[in-house]
Amino acid sequence: MRISESFFNTVFVMRANYVKYVVNRYETTNFMRSKLQKFTTFTNGLLPHETQYLLAHQSFADQERLSILKRIDFNCQNIEQFTPYDEKVDKRKYSHLKNWIEKRLQLIDVDVQYEWISELDRKIMTDSISPEDELQLLKFIKNYRHPIFFFTHFYELVQNYRQFLLIRIRYNDHEKTDRFLRTYEAQYLHSKSIYEKLHVATLDIVEQYKAATAESRQWESWLTDIFYDEQLDGLNRYQALIRLNFIGFNYRKFDQLLEKFNYLDQQFSAGQYYSKRLLLNYYGNRLLLHSKSRDLDRAAYYGFLSIRSKNHDYLYYLNNLCAVLLRQKKHQKALNIMHQGASAAKKTKNLHAKIGYIAFYIECLIACGNYKNAERYAQSYLNVYSKEIKEYRWHLFFSAYLKSILQQYKYRDLLSVIQQNHLLEKDKTYQKKATYLPTIPWFHAVASYQEGIIHKSILQEKLNQFKQVEDHKQYLLNDLLELVKKHI
């Protein structure tokens, strides 16, 4: 079934009585009226690790420029406030500083370097490389310092370039490339073997995360060695950390994870392995880490940093931030940031993130007391994406949907939705998940009791069935119990 434009307008755009945006700190009256609007917009997209690095590597003789850079850093670090820039300073200094920041960060950006490697490789393979490109490549080979982040990709570029040179009888340059390849051959083979082994480890790690049918702790020691190996390329090291992150959450080893993230924090501040994409991912992972240890203020801090720039994972970061804000009881703030993500949710092809967005949007409406709109929103989405919902994040979606019905005391409707979608059967297979809560069976039991289908003693028995949970889920279960109490 195709979705019409009118559907999206209904689903993703706020109702008129909700169009009261809480204007964030970047859109204050001073900002909108400022002659430095373009510069302010640019600096609002910068991240604390970027500004820390810039401050550590500047050599400004001009105190005004240094003062502006310090103000940028202050604003980046203190996300709850904004201090305007001095409009009395020569506007050319702001323009020059903006250019300097962009160039300085590009020099250390590993993603920019990857694009350069990929583009050169394309030109070599299509015989379109220019003399200027070759000069730059040969200079990089001569001055190469191991390891760079995308080392294996660069090594393969040089392999292709060596072939390009030899067939053209360019012995001199061929010798330079051949020497480089022989020097780093062992490191290249080592990096490639690790990359392949990472895939094997990931199969166990993801399977455990998805269905709790596998073990992954056997990979922890090896992955830790990879992560701390400073002679290894950055790509493999960062991939190892992401997998350690999964293992840490699977086994709730948050202290060990925090130690690794603090180490990475120092690397980023020094300009190592930098790219905005990696920084946003780092902030997003720190949100998850601090939220699991119930440090919600720090989790929210990193969450807001993770959505400063929009990339492929923006919606995923937004959903996680919304979850933290809801736990902090900052319901309107959570709803406001979800409105900001409406366009991204509409366009994304990532159904896991899209359905997560829908579920959290429903939760925001419920938290703000708009139960009827929450139900309509959920039903509209279910009518179009029924198959996808049942494949991706069905438990999250239906928990929110059923809550919107329960809060309206529509017990018969609640039972009907559960029956039509076979949710009790699906719930039984979902109970192995580490994040499982008995939301659906409890809602079903309460509605059945209210409709006279089961006796109070049976209701009590069904509620008691899930009262023993791990300590880290006890507060969530208590919240759920508070919700159903008023319906008993």
Tab-separated table of N, CA, C and O in Angstrom, residues 38-89:
chain	number	residue	atom	x	y	z
A	38	LYS	N	25.007	33.777	10.246
A	38	LYS	CA	25.669	32.700	9.504
A	38	LYS	C	26.785	32.076	10.328
A	38	LYS	O	26.932	30.844	10.381
A	39	PHE	N	27.573	32.918	10.983
A	39	PHE	CA	28.669	32.420	11.805
A	39	PHE	C	28.124	31.637	13.004
A	39	PHE	O	28.650	30.575	13.352
A	40	THR	N	27.061	32.151	13.619
A	40	THR	CA	26.474	31.482	14.777
A	40	THR	C	25.897	30.122	14.393
A	40	THR	O	26.052	29.137	15.112
A	41	THR	N	25.235	30.084	13.243
A	41	THR	CA	24.704	28.806	12.758
A	41	THR	C	25.829	27.799	12.564
A	41	THR	O	25.702	26.616	12.928
A	42	PHE	N	26.938	28.260	11.997
A	42	PHE	CA	28.090	27.381	11.776
A	42	PHE	C	28.648	26.855	13.098
A	42	PHE	O	28.867	25.654	13.260
A	43	THR	N	28.845	27.731	14.069
A	43	THR	CA	29.452	27.310	15.333
A	43	THR	C	28.514	26.439	16.157
A	43	THR	O	28.977	25.605	16.943
A	44	ASN	N	27.197	26.610	15.977
A	44	ASN	CA	26.250	25.760	16.703
A	44	ASN	C	26.314	24.307	16.255
A	44	ASN	O	25.782	23.421	16.927
A	45	GLY	N	26.924	24.067	15.102
A	45	GLY	CA	27.083	22.701	14.617
A	45	GLY	C	28.386	22.065	15.048
A	45	GLY	O	28.640	20.887	14.779
A	46	LEU	N	29.254	22.842	15.725
A	46	LEU	CA	30.531	22.298	16.183
A	46	LEU	C	30.336	21.469	17.450
A	46	LEU	O	29.354	21.632	18.179
A	47	LEU	N	31.279	20.597	17.721
A	47	LEU	CA	31.202	19.678	18.854
A	47	LEU	C	32.325	19.967	19.847
A	47	LEU	O	33.390	20.461	19.461
A	48	PRO	N	32.124	19.670	21.122
A	48	PRO	CA	33.118	20.010	22.144
A	48	PRO	C	34.516	19.477	21.867
A	48	PRO	O	35.498	20.182	22.101
A	49	HIS	N	34.633	18.251	21.361
A	49	HIS	CA	35.968	17.714	21.079
A	49	HIS	C	36.642	18.471	19.942
A	49	HIS	O	37.873	18.585	19.913
A	50	GLU	N	35.858	18.972	19.018
A	50	GLU	CA	36.427	19.780	17.937
A	50	GLU	C	36.996	21.081	18.474
A	50	GLU	O	38.120	21.473	18.133
A	51	THR	N	36.223	21.767	19.304
A	51	THR	CA	36.692	23.056	19.822
A	51	THR	C	37.856	22.887	20.783
A	51	THR	O	38.748	23.732	20.838
A	52	GLN	N	37.870	21.791	21.542
A	52	GLN	CA	39.010	21.517	22.427
A	52	GLN	C	40.290	21.328	21.611
A	52	GLN	O	41.358	21.845	21.966
A	53	TYR	N	40.155	20.568	20.533
A	53	TYR	CA	41.318	20.345	19.669
A	53	TYR	C	41.794	21.655	19.045
A	53	TYR	O	42.995	21.939	19.003
A	54	LEU	N	40.876	22.468	18.576
A	54	LEU	CA	41.221	23.741	17.934
A	54	LEU	C	41.924	24.670	18.912
A	54	LEU	O	42.917	25.322	18.561
A	55	LEU	N	41.448	24.734	20.138
A	55	LEU	CA	42.092	25.572	21.150
A	55	LEU	C	43.503	25.090	21.456
A	55	LEU	O	44.423	25.893	21.645
A	56	ALA	N	43.668	23.777	21.480
A	56	ALA	CA	44.989	23.213	21.809
A	56	ALA	C	45.998	23.400	20.683
A	56	ALA	O	47.209	23.358	20.926
A	57	HIS	N	45.516	23.620	19.451
A	57	HIS	CA	46.422	23.693	18.296
A	57	HIS	C	46.399	25.051	17.596
A	57	HIS	O	46.897	25.181	16.485
A	58	GLN	N	45.855	26.042	18.232
A	58	GLN	CA	45.880	27.390	17.662
A	58	GLN	C	47.160	28.111	18.098
A	58	GLN	O	47.760	27.781	19.126
A	59	SER	N	47.548	29.079	17.312
A	59	SER	CA	48.710	29.904	17.653
A	59	SER	C	48.418	31.363	17.289
A	59	SER	O	49.230	32.032	16.648
A	60	PHE	N	47.232	31.828	17.676
A	60	PHE	CA	46.799	33.166	17.313
A	60	PHE	C	47.571	34.233	18.084
A	60	PHE	O	47.672	34.177	19.314
A	61	ALA	N	48.089	35.189	17.347
A	61	ALA	CA	48.664	36.369	17.986
A	61	ALA	C	47.567	37.385	18.280
A	61	ALA	O	47.680	38.189	19.208
A	62	ASP	N	46.506	37.321	17.494
A	62	ASP	CA	45.376	38.227	17.637
A	62	ASP	C	44.497	37.751	18.799
A	62	ASP	O	43.850	36.697	18.723
A	63	GLN	N	44.440	38.527	19.857
A	63	GLN	CA	43.685	38.139	21.046
A	63	GLN	C	42.179	38.123	20.807
A	63	GLN	O	41.448	37.378	21.462
A	64	GLU	N	41.709	38.950	19.863
A	64	GLU	CA	40.280	38.950	19.567
A	64	GLU	C	39.845	37.627	18.940
A	64	GLU	O	38.801	37.077	19.288
A	65	ARG	N	40.662	37.116	18.030
A	65	ARG	CA	40.326	35.816	17.425
A	65	ARG	C	40.365	34.708	18.472
A	65	ARG	O	39.507	33.821	18.479
A	66	LEU	N	41.359	34.762	19.338
A	66	LEU	CA	41.450	33.767	20.398
A	66	LEU	C	40.250	33.869	21.334
A	66	LEU	O	39.688	32.850	21.751
A	67	SER	N	39.817	35.084	21.620
A	67	SER	CA	38.657	35.289	22.479
A	67	SER	C	37.388	34.718	21.838
A	67	SER	O	36.567	34.100	22.516
A	68	ILE	N	37.254	34.896	20.518
A	68	ILE	CA	36.093	34.334	19.810
A	68	ILE	C	36.124	32.813	19.877
A	68	ILE	O	35.097	32.166	20.125
A	69	LEU	N	37.296	32.222	19.661
A	69	LEU	CA	37.423	30.763	19.697
A	69	LEU	C	37.074	30.223	21.081
A	69	LEU	O	36.418	29.177	21.206
A	70	LYS	N	37.486	30.926	22.115
A	70	LYS	CA	37.145	30.503	23.473
A	70	LYS	C	35.640	30.603	23.706
A	70	LYS	O	35.053	29.754	24.400
A	71	ARG	N	35.006	31.632	23.147
A	71	ARG	CA	33.558	31.766	23.275
A	71	ARG	C	32.854	30.614	22.546
A	71	ARG	O	31.860	30.073	23.028
A	72	ILE	N	33.372	30.245	21.375
A	72	ILE	CA	32.812	29.095	20.641
A	72	ILE	C	32.890	27.839	21.503
A	72	ILE	O	31.919	27.078	21.629
A	73	ASP	N	34.045	27.603	22.099
A	73	ASP	CA	34.244	26.425	22.937
A	73	ASP	C	33.296	26.449	24.136
A	73	ASP	O	32.697	25.420	24.475
A	74	PHE	N	33.137	27.610	24.751
A	74	PHE	CA	32.240	27.735	25.904
A	74	PHE	C	30.815	27.362	25.516
A	74	PHE	O	30.133	26.629	26.235
A	75	ASN	N	30.363	27.883	24.382
A	75	ASN	CA	29.001	27.584	23.930
A	75	ASN	C	28.824	26.109	23.593
A	75	ASN	O	27.747	25.529	23.804
A	76	CYS	N	29.871	25.489	23.042
A	76	CYS	CA	29.790	24.056	22.707
A	76	CYS	C	29.737	23.193	23.955
A	76	CYS	O	29.018	22.179	23.992
A	77	GLN	N	30.493	23.579	24.972
A	77	GLN	CA	30.535	22.786	26.199
A	77	GLN	C	29.249	22.944	27.009
A	77	GLN	O	28.795	21.991	27.650
A	78	ASN	N	28.676	24.145	27.000
A	78	ASN	CA	27.503	24.443	27.828
A	78	ASN	C	26.258	24.483	26.950
A	78	ASN	O	25.829	25.534	26.485
A	79	ILE	N	25.685	23.298	26.748
A	79	ILE	CA	24.621	23.177	25.753
A	79	ILE	C	23.297	23.767	26.217
A	79	ILE	O	22.390	23.966	25.420
A	80	GLU	N	23.152	24.075	27.512
A	80	GLU	CA	21.893	24.610	28.011
A	80	GLU	C	21.819	26.128	27.924
A	80	GLU	O	20.823	26.722	28.305
A	81	GLN	N	22.888	26.770	27.466
A	81	GLN	CA	22.871	28.223	27.367
A	81	GLN	C	23.618	28.656	26.108
A	81	GLN	O	24.337	27.868	25.502
A	82	PHE	N	23.448	29.909	25.744
A	82	PHE	CA	24.146	30.447	24.591
A	82	PHE	C	24.568	31.887	24.877
A	82	PHE	O	23.737	32.709	25.261
A	83	THR	N	25.847	32.168	24.715
A	83	THR	CA	26.365	33.517	24.901
A	83	THR	C	26.654	34.106	23.526
A	83	THR	O	27.496	33.571	22.798
A	84	PRO	N	25.949	35.180	23.145
A	84	PRO	CA	26.129	35.750	21.794
A	84	PRO	C	27.558	36.246	21.568
A	84	PRO	O	28.293	36.542	22.517
A	85	TYR	N	27.934	36.326	20.305
A	85	TYR	CA	29.260	36.815	19.932
A	85	TYR	C	29.243	38.339	19.810
A	85	TYR	O	28.214	38.941	19.512
A	86	ASP	N	30.388	38.927	20.052
A	86	ASP	CA	30.522	40.382	20.078
A	86	ASP	C	30.426	40.951	18.663
A	86	ASP	O	31.293	40.708	17.821
A	87	GLU	N	29.382	41.723	18.396
A	87	GLU	CA	29.181	42.279	17.063
A	87	GLU	C	30.081	43.487	16.786
A	87	GLU	O	30.144	43.966	15.647
A	88	LYS	N	30.783	43.969	17.825
A	88	LYS	CA	31.671	45.110	17.633
A	88	LYS	C	32.989	44.702	16.973
A	88	LYS	O	33.705	45.536	16.421
A	89	VAL	N	33.304	43.408	17.050
A	89	VAL	CA	34.539	42.911	16.431
A	89	VAL	C	34.395	42.933	14.916
A	89	VAL	O	33.309	42.661	14.380
